[in-house]
Amino acid sequence: MFGWEFPPYQAGGLATATVGLVKGLIRVGIEVTLVVPFPVTENPIAGLKLLGSEEHSGRLTVHRVASPLMPYVGAEEYRGARHSALGARHSVYGGDLIGEVERFAGLAAEIAEREPHDVIDGHDWIAFAAGLRARAVSGKPLVAHIHAIEFDRTGGDGNPEIARREREGLMGADRVVSNSYRLRDLCLERYQADPGKFDVVHWGIDDESGSREAVIGTSPLGPDTPVVLFLGRVTSQKGPDYFLEMAAKTARFVPAAHFVVAGSGDMLPFLIHRSAELGIAARVHFTGGLGGPDLERVYRMADVCVMPSRSEPFGLVALESLLNGTPCIIPKHAGVAEVIQNAFKIDSWDVDEMTDKVVAILKYPGLRDELSERGRHEVSLPRFALDEPARLTAAVYRHALTMSA
């Protein structure tokens, strides 16, 4: 399996999805060799602990290839981050993202020669070249996991080279796994991909403690302060600007409300300035990226989580929010809307509708409690556990093997 995010190296939801998939695959008896392209900063054994049980530790091998590859950044941001990561050290990798993707693909061929495997799985465009190169060496079938395409990330045509590589991976793979029907249809529309090779596998959520009880997190804003949460990359795709416009309108109806923006991204300076323009700077709290216990805490201190994404192929934030007992407002067009019933669904551009839903949840505790209980119960069902998407993915692997026999 070739990926490009895995904790502690995480920039978005793909790391969470990859961890969940790996855990689930191991539970259903699939042995996984995971190859990821970032610097070795700790003993790879630490990665094995992500599996959650000692008896599984021997089934996961993690290769960490030294490279500062990162998702969601443009060329200038990439060069700056690469310089910071490498300092004065000489690197065998190229000075640009595409060059490093190619180097990663070259190493994939070497790894495919020496690592025993039956199937190759590559996550998104940055790993597709590695998957194709590995297949050229071993002849094993390639499954392309698509989580988002360039059109999603940029809201338009985006980088033509990235789009070309996405299309090449989708066309070249033996099977394609999409995380939603919406994303599958977008791939068919944008790249004229073969619909016959697609399988849709919605993501699950890792609930290590079983069915959680709703526990309200301790809020530094005080126990009686209404809190509205945005959590995700602070980029145009995720619609944080819509969130701020909603916040300004909501503040008129619920003067005590505060708004938390949890995440980092290129829109952060704009949002800070905009919150001042809207006169709500004292009520908007920018936390930066969160993880681990802080992530659970911010969900549980919130009265409602809002996902105002312009484009959302799936939306793991919704599952995480509901699992923590926090009602969630999601876009009608999000992939997660295909599987979640107990959440308010809106048009993300409709700030007035978003405001109406937020104000209703803040003003009527009974509504909030009902949404919290029903949402938490729904995502605790077996179909949202990690084993279900893993079982379906394993079936795709077997199908790919049958096709290549």
Short mmCIF file of C-alpha atoms in Angstrom, two decimals:
data_model
loop_
_atom_site.label_atom_id
_atom_site.label_comp_id
_atom_site.label_asym_id
_atom_site.label_seq_id
_atom_site.Cartn_x
_atom_site.Cartn_y
_atom_site.Cartn_z
CA MET A 1 0.00 0.00 0.00
CA PHE A 2 1.41 3.38 -1.04
CA GLY A 3 0.15 6.41 0.87
CA TRP A 4 1.27 9.92 1.67
CA GLU A 5 -0.15 10.60 5.12
CA PHE A 6 0.17 8.53 8.26
CA PRO A 7 0.34 9.77 11.86
CA PRO A 8 2.20 11.60 13.19
CA TYR A 9 2.54 13.11 9.70
CA GLN A 10 -0.93 14.44 9.02
CA ALA A 11 -2.25 17.40 7.06
CA GLY A 12 -5.85 16.35 6.46
CA GLY A 13 -8.36 13.54 6.74
CA LEU A 14 -6.41 11.10 4.59
CA ALA A 15 -4.19 10.07 7.51
CA THR A 16 -7.26 9.22 9.58
CA ALA A 17 -8.78 7.31 6.67
CA THR A 18 -5.54 5.40 6.02
CA VAL A 19 -5.13 4.44 9.67
CA GLY A 20 -8.73 3.27 9.80
CA LEU A 21 -8.40 1.23 6.62
CA VAL A 22 -5.15 -0.40 7.76
CA LYS A 23 -6.63 -1.28 11.15
CA GLY A 24 -9.71 -2.75 9.53
CA LEU A 25 -7.76 -4.73 6.93
CA ILE A 26 -5.61 -6.29 9.62
CA ARG A 27 -8.70 -7.20 11.62
CA VAL A 28 -10.15 -9.07 8.64
CA GLY A 29 -6.90 -10.95 8.06
CA ILE A 30 -5.13 -8.89 5.38
CA GLU A 31 -1.38 -8.38 5.81
CA VAL A 32 -0.35 -4.82 4.96
CA THR A 33 2.98 -3.35 3.92
CA LEU A 34 2.54 0.42 4.00
CA VAL A 35 4.98 2.73 2.19
CA VAL A 36 4.81 6.45 3.04
CA PRO A 37 7.05 9.32 1.86
CA PHE A 38 8.29 11.39 4.76
CA PRO A 39 11.36 11.61 6.99
CA VAL A 40 12.07 8.99 9.62
CA THR A 41 11.81 10.86 12.93
CA GLU A 42 11.04 7.95 15.24
CA ASN A 43 11.23 4.18 15.42
CA PRO A 44 8.73 2.69 12.96
CA ILE A 45 7.54 0.46 15.79
CA ALA A 46 5.57 3.46 17.03
CA GLY A 47 3.44 3.13 13.94
CA LEU A 48 2.54 -0.42 14.89
CA LYS A 49 0.83 0.82 18.01
CA LEU A 50 -1.78 2.48 15.84
CA LEU A 51 -3.21 -1.01 15.32
CA GLY A 52 -4.51 -1.07 18.88
CA SER A 53 -3.74 -4.71 19.78
CA GLU A 54 -0.51 -6.61 20.19
CA GLU A 55 -1.59 -9.68 18.25
CA HIS A 56 -1.87 -7.61 15.07
CA SER A 57 1.52 -5.92 15.28
CA GLY A 58 3.27 -8.51 13.11
CA ARG A 59 0.92 -7.97 10.21
CA LEU A 60 1.86 -4.36 9.44
CA THR A 61 5.20 -3.37 7.97
CA VAL A 62 5.81 0.38 7.59
CA HIS A 63 8.39 1.75 5.16
CA ARG A 64 9.11 5.46 5.63
CA VAL A 65 10.83 6.92 2.61
CA ALA A 66 12.77 10.11 3.39
CA SER A 67 10.97 12.95 1.62
CA PRO A 68 9.11 16.11 2.64
CA LEU A 69 6.09 15.30 0.45
CA MET A 70 2.98 17.07 1.70
CA PRO A 71 -0.58 17.35 0.41
CA TYR A 72 -2.74 20.45 -0.04
CA VAL A 73 0.05 22.93 -0.77
CA GLY A 74 0.99 24.96 -3.83
CA ALA A 75 4.44 25.08 -5.39
CA GLU A 76 5.63 28.13 -3.41
CA GLU A 77 4.36 26.79 -0.08
CA TYR A 78 5.95 23.44 -0.88
CA ARG A 79 9.36 24.98 -1.56
CA GLY A 80 9.23 26.91 1.70
CA ALA A 81 8.13 23.89 3.73
CA ARG A 82 10.75 21.72 2.04
CA HIS A 83 13.50 24.18 2.88
CA SER A 84 12.38 24.29 6.51
CA ALA A 85 12.19 20.51 6.73
CA LEU A 86 15.56 19.83 5.16
CA GLY A 87 17.54 22.79 6.43
CA ALA A 88 21.04 22.70 5.02
CA ARG A 89 21.01 18.92 4.50
CA HIS A 90 21.56 17.61 1.01
CA SER A 91 18.62 15.57 -0.31
CA VAL A 92 18.62 12.97 -3.05
CA TYR A 93 15.10 14.09 -3.88
CA GLY A 94 14.26 16.73 -6.43
CA GLY A 95 13.48 20.30 -5.47
CA ASP A 96 9.87 20.17 -6.64
CA LEU A 97 6.85 18.14 -5.67
CA ILE A 98 6.47 16.36 -9.01
CA GLY A 99 10.15 15.41 -8.95
CA GLU A 100 9.73 13.85 -5.54
CA VAL A 101 6.62 11.98 -6.67
CA GLU A 102 8.77 10.47 -9.39
CA ARG A 103 11.51 9.57 -6.93
CA PHE A 104 8.90 7.95 -4.70
CA ALA A 105 7.71 5.95 -7.72
CA GLY A 106 11.26 4.79 -8.40
CA LEU A 107 11.64 3.56 -4.85
CA ALA A 108 8.25 1.86 -5.16
CA ALA A 109 9.65 -0.28 -7.94
CA GLU A 110 12.57 -1.33 -5.73
CA ILE A 111 10.26 -2.15 -2.82
CA ALA A 112 7.91 -4.14 -5.07
CA GLU A 113 10.86 -6.30 -6.12
CA ARG A 114 11.75 -7.35 -2.59
CA GLU A 115 8.49 -7.22 -0.63
CA PRO A 116 6.08 -10.17 -1.06
CA HIS A 117 2.60 -8.98 -2.03
CA ASP A 118 -0.54 -10.06 -3.87
CA VAL A 119 -2.17 -6.69 -4.55
CA ILE A 120 -0.96 -3.07 -4.83
CA ASP A 121 -3.05 -0.21 -3.39
CA GLY A 122 -2.24 3.48 -4.00
CA HIS A 123 -3.87 6.47 -2.29
CA ASP A 124 -4.59 9.49 -4.51
CA TRP A 125 -2.55 11.03 -7.31
CA ILE A 126 0.65 11.43 -5.35
CA ALA A 127 0.86 7.64 -4.92
CA PHE A 128 -0.59 6.54 -8.27
CA ALA A 129 2.77 6.70 -10.06
CA ALA A 130 4.28 4.54 -7.31
CA GLY A 131 1.48 2.01 -7.72
CA LEU A 132 1.85 1.88 -11.49
CA ARG A 133 5.62 1.47 -11.22
CA ALA A 134 5.25 -1.31 -8.65
CA ARG A 135 2.80 -3.14 -10.89
CA ALA A 136 5.21 -2.89 -13.82
CA VAL A 137 7.77 -4.73 -11.70
CA SER A 138 5.66 -7.37 -9.99
CA GLY A 139 2.73 -7.78 -12.36
CA LYS A 140 0.32 -7.73 -9.41
CA PRO A 141 -3.07 -5.98 -9.81
CA LEU A 142 -3.32 -2.32 -8.85
CA VAL A 143 -6.22 -0.86 -6.87
CA ALA A 144 -6.37 2.95 -6.95
CA HIS A 145 -7.92 4.55 -3.87
CA ILE A 146 -9.33 7.96 -4.78
CA HIS A 147 -10.15 10.33 -1.91
CA ALA A 148 -10.46 13.62 -3.83
CA ILE A 149 -9.50 15.00 -7.21
CA GLU A 150 -7.87 18.26 -8.24
CA PHE A 151 -11.27 19.72 -9.10
CA ASP A 152 -12.33 19.23 -5.44
CA ARG A 153 -9.21 20.78 -3.99
CA THR A 154 -9.14 23.87 -6.20
CA GLY A 155 -12.76 24.38 -7.24
CA GLY A 156 -11.70 24.37 -10.90
CA ASP A 157 -9.28 22.78 -13.36
CA GLY A 158 -6.36 23.29 -10.98
CA ASN A 159 -2.88 22.06 -11.83
CA PRO A 160 -2.96 20.31 -15.25
CA GLU A 161 -0.05 18.03 -14.34
CA ILE A 162 -1.81 16.80 -11.20
CA ALA A 163 -5.01 16.28 -13.19
CA ARG A 164 -3.05 14.33 -15.80
CA ARG A 165 -1.58 12.08 -13.14
CA GLU A 166 -4.97 11.52 -11.58
CA ARG A 167 -6.40 10.49 -14.92
CA GLU A 168 -3.41 8.24 -15.63
CA GLY A 169 -3.86 6.46 -12.30
CA LEU A 170 -7.61 6.01 -12.74
CA MET A 171 -7.19 4.74 -16.29
CA GLY A 172 -4.27 2.47 -15.47
CA ALA A 173 -5.63 0.82 -12.32
CA ASP A 174 -7.31 -2.58 -12.42
CA ARG A 175 -9.92 -1.40 -9.91
CA VAL A 176 -10.75 1.99 -8.39
CA VAL A 177 -12.14 2.51 -4.89
CA SER A 178 -14.01 5.79 -4.38
CA ASN A 179 -15.13 6.98 -0.95
CA SER A 180 -18.53 8.16 -2.23
CA TYR A 181 -20.88 7.97 -5.20
CA ARG A 182 -20.49 11.71 -5.59
CA LEU A 183 -16.73 11.36 -6.07
CA ARG A 184 -17.15 8.39 -8.40
CA ASP A 185 -19.52 10.40 -10.60
CA LEU A 186 -17.09 13.32 -10.60
CA CYS A 187 -14.27 11.02 -11.75
CA LEU A 188 -16.47 9.72 -14.56
CA GLU A 189 -17.41 13.25 -15.59
CA ARG A 190 -13.97 14.88 -15.36
CA TYR A 191 -11.79 12.03 -16.60
CA GLN A 192 -14.13 9.84 -18.63
CA ALA A 193 -13.06 6.90 -16.50
CA ASP A 194 -14.49 3.41 -16.99
CA PRO A 195 -17.53 3.08 -14.67
CA GLY A 196 -17.18 -0.70 -14.73
CA LYS A 197 -13.95 -0.63 -12.69
CA PHE A 198 -15.28 1.53 -9.82
CA ASP A 199 -16.31 0.34 -6.37
CA VAL A 200 -17.73 2.73 -3.77
CA VAL A 201 -16.62 2.13 -0.19
CA HIS A 202 -17.74 4.73 2.34
CA TRP A 203 -15.39 5.37 5.23
CA GLY A 204 -15.99 4.12 8.74
CA ILE A 205 -14.99 5.57 12.09
CA ASP A 206 -12.68 4.18 14.77
CA ASP A 207 -14.50 3.91 18.09
CA GLU A 208 -11.89 2.19 20.21
CA SER A 209 -13.98 2.37 23.36
CA GLY A 210 -17.09 0.86 21.79
CA SER A 211 -20.30 2.87 21.96
CA ARG A 212 -19.34 6.16 23.64
CA GLU A 213 -21.41 7.99 26.13
CA ALA A 214 -21.92 11.67 25.44
CA VAL A 215 -19.44 13.58 27.61
CA ILE A 216 -19.40 17.34 27.38
CA GLY A 217 -15.83 18.60 27.23
CA THR A 218 -14.61 21.20 29.70
CA SER A 219 -14.70 24.53 27.90
CA PRO A 220 -12.26 27.34 28.68
CA LEU A 221 -15.07 29.68 27.62
CA GLY A 222 -17.25 28.59 30.52
CA PRO A 223 -19.91 25.88 30.90
CA ASP A 224 -22.82 28.08 29.75
CA THR A 225 -21.18 29.58 26.66
CA PRO A 226 -22.68 28.32 23.37
CA VAL A 227 -19.88 27.09 21.08
CA VAL A 228 -20.04 26.60 17.31
CA LEU A 229 -17.18 24.63 15.75
CA PHE A 230 -15.44 24.56 12.37
CA LEU A 231 -12.82 21.83 12.12
CA GLY A 232 -10.72 21.12 9.06
CA ARG A 233 -8.19 22.58 6.67
CA VAL A 234 -8.57 26.35 6.50
CA THR A 235 -8.74 26.41 2.71
CA SER A 236 -11.32 27.55 0.19
CA GLN A 237 -12.49 23.97 -0.42
CA LYS A 238 -13.67 23.67 3.19
CA GLY A 239 -15.63 26.95 3.17
CA PRO A 240 -14.32 28.63 6.36
CA ASP A 241 -15.32 32.00 4.91
CA TYR A 242 -18.95 30.79 4.82
CA PHE A 243 -18.53 29.79 8.46
CA LEU A 244 -17.45 33.31 9.45
CA GLU A 245 -20.36 34.93 7.59
CA MET A 246 -22.69 32.55 9.42
CA ALA A 247 -20.98 33.40 12.72
CA ALA A 248 -21.66 37.11 12.26
CA LYS A 249 -25.35 36.46 11.57
CA THR A 250 -25.67 33.95 14.42
CA ALA A 251 -24.14 36.44 16.88
CA ARG A 252 -27.10 38.76 16.31
CA PHE A 253 -29.54 36.09 17.52
CA VAL A 254 -27.35 34.42 20.15
CA PRO A 255 -25.16 37.20 21.60
CA ALA A 256 -23.37 34.83 23.99
CA ALA A 257 -22.21 32.48 21.22
CA HIS A 258 -18.53 31.90 20.51
CA PHE A 259 -17.01 30.35 17.39
CA VAL A 260 -13.99 28.06 17.19
CA VAL A 261 -11.98 27.61 13.98
CA ALA A 262 -9.79 24.53 14.49
CA GLY A 263 -7.30 23.93 11.71
CA SER A 264 -4.61 25.57 9.63
CA GLY A 265 -4.33 26.62 6.00
CA ASP A 266 -3.74 29.43 3.57
CA MET A 267 -6.98 31.29 4.37
CA LEU A 268 -6.10 31.84 8.03
CA PRO A 269 -4.77 35.44 7.66
CA PHE A 270 -7.85 36.40 5.64
CA LEU A 271 -10.20 34.90 8.23
CA ILE A 272 -8.54 36.71 11.12
CA HIS A 273 -8.86 39.99 9.25
CA ARG A 274 -12.44 39.22 8.21
CA SER A 275 -13.52 38.41 11.77
CA ALA A 276 -12.36 41.90 12.77
CA GLU A 277 -14.24 43.47 9.84
CA LEU A 278 -17.41 41.66 10.91
CA GLY A 279 -17.01 42.89 14.49
CA ILE A 280 -16.79 39.41 15.98
CA ALA A 281 -13.03 39.09 16.54
CA ALA A 282 -13.49 38.74 20.30
CA ARG A 283 -15.80 35.77 19.77
CA VAL A 284 -13.82 33.85 17.14
CA HIS A 285 -11.04 31.60 18.42
CA PHE A 286 -8.40 30.22 16.04
CA THR A 287 -6.75 27.14 17.54
CA GLY A 288 -4.51 25.95 14.72
CA GLY A 289 -4.36 22.24 13.95
CA LEU A 290 -5.50 19.85 16.68
CA GLY A 291 -5.01 16.17 17.31
CA GLY A 292 -5.35 13.44 19.93
CA PRO A 293 -7.15 14.41 23.16
CA ASP A 294 -7.43 18.04 22.05
CA LEU A 295 -9.50 16.93 19.07
CA GLU A 296 -12.00 15.04 21.23
CA ARG A 297 -12.10 17.90 23.69
CA VAL A 298 -12.98 20.53 21.09
CA TYR A 299 -15.74 18.33 19.67
CA ARG A 300 -17.23 17.75 23.10
CA MET A 301 -17.12 21.39 24.19
CA ALA A 302 -19.04 22.40 21.05
CA ASP A 303 -22.82 22.58 20.83
CA VAL A 304 -22.74 22.10 17.08
CA CYS A 305 -20.14 21.41 14.40
CA VAL A 306 -20.59 22.99 10.98
CA MET A 307 -19.12 21.64 7.72
CA PRO A 308 -19.61 24.41 5.12
CA SER A 309 -17.40 22.77 2.44
CA ARG A 310 -17.71 23.91 -1.13
CA SER A 311 -16.61 20.43 -2.14
CA GLU A 312 -16.49 17.40 0.15
CA PRO A 313 -15.82 13.97 -1.38
CA PHE A 314 -16.61 12.34 1.96
CA GLY A 315 -16.22 14.25 5.25
CA LEU A 316 -14.85 12.24 8.18
CA VAL A 317 -15.34 15.29 10.43
CA ALA A 318 -19.08 14.57 10.44
CA LEU A 319 -18.57 11.01 11.73
CA GLU A 320 -16.07 12.19 14.35
CA SER A 321 -18.42 14.93 15.52
CA LEU A 322 -21.43 12.63 15.85
CA LEU A 323 -19.38 9.96 17.59
CA ASN A 324 -18.49 12.56 20.23
CA GLY A 325 -22.13 13.49 20.71
CA THR A 326 -21.94 16.81 18.87
CA PRO A 327 -24.69 17.54 16.31
CA CYS A 328 -23.32 18.25 12.84
CA ILE A 329 -24.51 20.37 9.92
CA ILE A 330 -23.26 18.98 6.61
CA PRO A 331 -23.48 19.93 2.92
CA LYS A 332 -26.13 18.10 0.90
CA HIS A 333 -23.48 17.35 -1.72
CA ALA A 334 -20.96 15.80 0.71
CA GLY A 335 -20.18 12.12 0.37
CA VAL A 336 -21.00 11.57 4.04
CA ALA A 337 -24.55 12.82 3.34
CA GLU A 338 -25.05 9.58 1.38
CA VAL A 339 -24.81 7.54 4.58
CA ILE A 340 -25.78 9.83 7.49
CA GLN A 341 -29.44 10.49 8.28
CA ASN A 342 -29.30 12.24 11.67
CA ALA A 343 -27.71 15.53 10.68
CA PHE A 344 -29.02 18.76 9.22
CA LYS A 345 -28.14 18.98 5.52
CA ILE A 346 -27.73 22.33 3.80
CA ASP A 347 -26.44 24.02 0.67
CA SER A 348 -23.04 25.19 1.85
CA TRP A 349 -23.34 28.52 0.02
CA ASP A 350 -26.64 29.32 1.76
CA VAL A 351 -25.38 31.23 4.79
CA ASP A 352 -28.91 32.14 5.87
CA GLU A 353 -30.01 28.50 5.96
CA MET A 354 -26.82 27.60 7.84
CA THR A 355 -27.54 30.37 10.35
CA ASP A 356 -31.12 29.18 10.86
CA LYS A 357 -29.96 25.65 11.68
CA VAL A 358 -27.20 26.80 14.06
CA VAL A 359 -29.48 29.22 15.91
CA ALA A 360 -32.16 26.52 16.29
CA ILE A 361 -29.66 24.11 17.86
CA LEU A 362 -28.27 26.78 20.19
CA LYS A 363 -31.70 28.06 21.30
CA TYR A 364 -33.46 24.73 21.76
CA PRO A 365 -31.55 22.33 24.03
CA GLY A 366 -34.11 19.60 23.40
CA LEU A 367 -33.34 19.68 19.68
CA ARG A 368 -29.61 19.57 20.36
CA ASP A 369 -29.98 16.62 22.73
CA GLU A 370 -32.15 14.71 20.25
CA LEU A 371 -29.69 15.24 17.40
CA SER A 372 -26.81 14.31 19.70
CA GLU A 373 -28.39 11.06 20.86
CA ARG A 374 -29.61 9.96 17.44
CA GLY A 375 -26.35 10.89 15.69
CA ARG A 376 -24.17 9.11 18.24
CA HIS A 377 -26.35 6.00 18.02
CA GLU A 378 -26.25 6.02 14.22
CA VAL A 379 -22.47 6.16 13.87
CA SER A 380 -22.11 3.45 16.53
CA LEU A 381 -23.90 0.96 14.25
CA PRO A 382 -21.76 -1.87 12.78
CA ARG A 383 -21.94 -0.41 9.27
CA PHE A 384 -19.81 2.54 10.43
CA ALA A 385 -17.17 0.41 12.17
CA LEU A 386 -13.75 -0.05 10.58
CA ASP A 387 -14.36 -3.70 9.71
CA GLU A 388 -17.10 -2.91 7.18
CA PRO A 389 -15.08 -0.70 4.78
CA ALA A 390 -12.15 -3.11 5.24
CA ARG A 391 -14.33 -6.09 4.33
CA LEU A 392 -15.57 -4.31 1.22
CA THR A 393 -12.03 -3.26 0.29
CA ALA A 394 -10.80 -6.83 0.75
CA ALA A 395 -13.55 -7.92 -1.65
CA VAL A 396 -12.20 -5.41 -4.19
CA TYR A 397 -8.72 -6.90 -3.77
CA ARG A 398 -10.10 -10.40 -4.41
CA HIS A 399 -11.97 -9.14 -7.47
CA ALA A 400 -8.76 -7.58 -8.79
CA LEU A 401 -6.92 -10.87 -8.25
CA THR A 402 -9.63 -12.80 -10.08
CA MET A 403 -9.46 -10.38 -13.01
CA SER A 404 -5.69 -10.80 -13.30
CA ALA A 405 -5.71 -14.60 -12.98
#
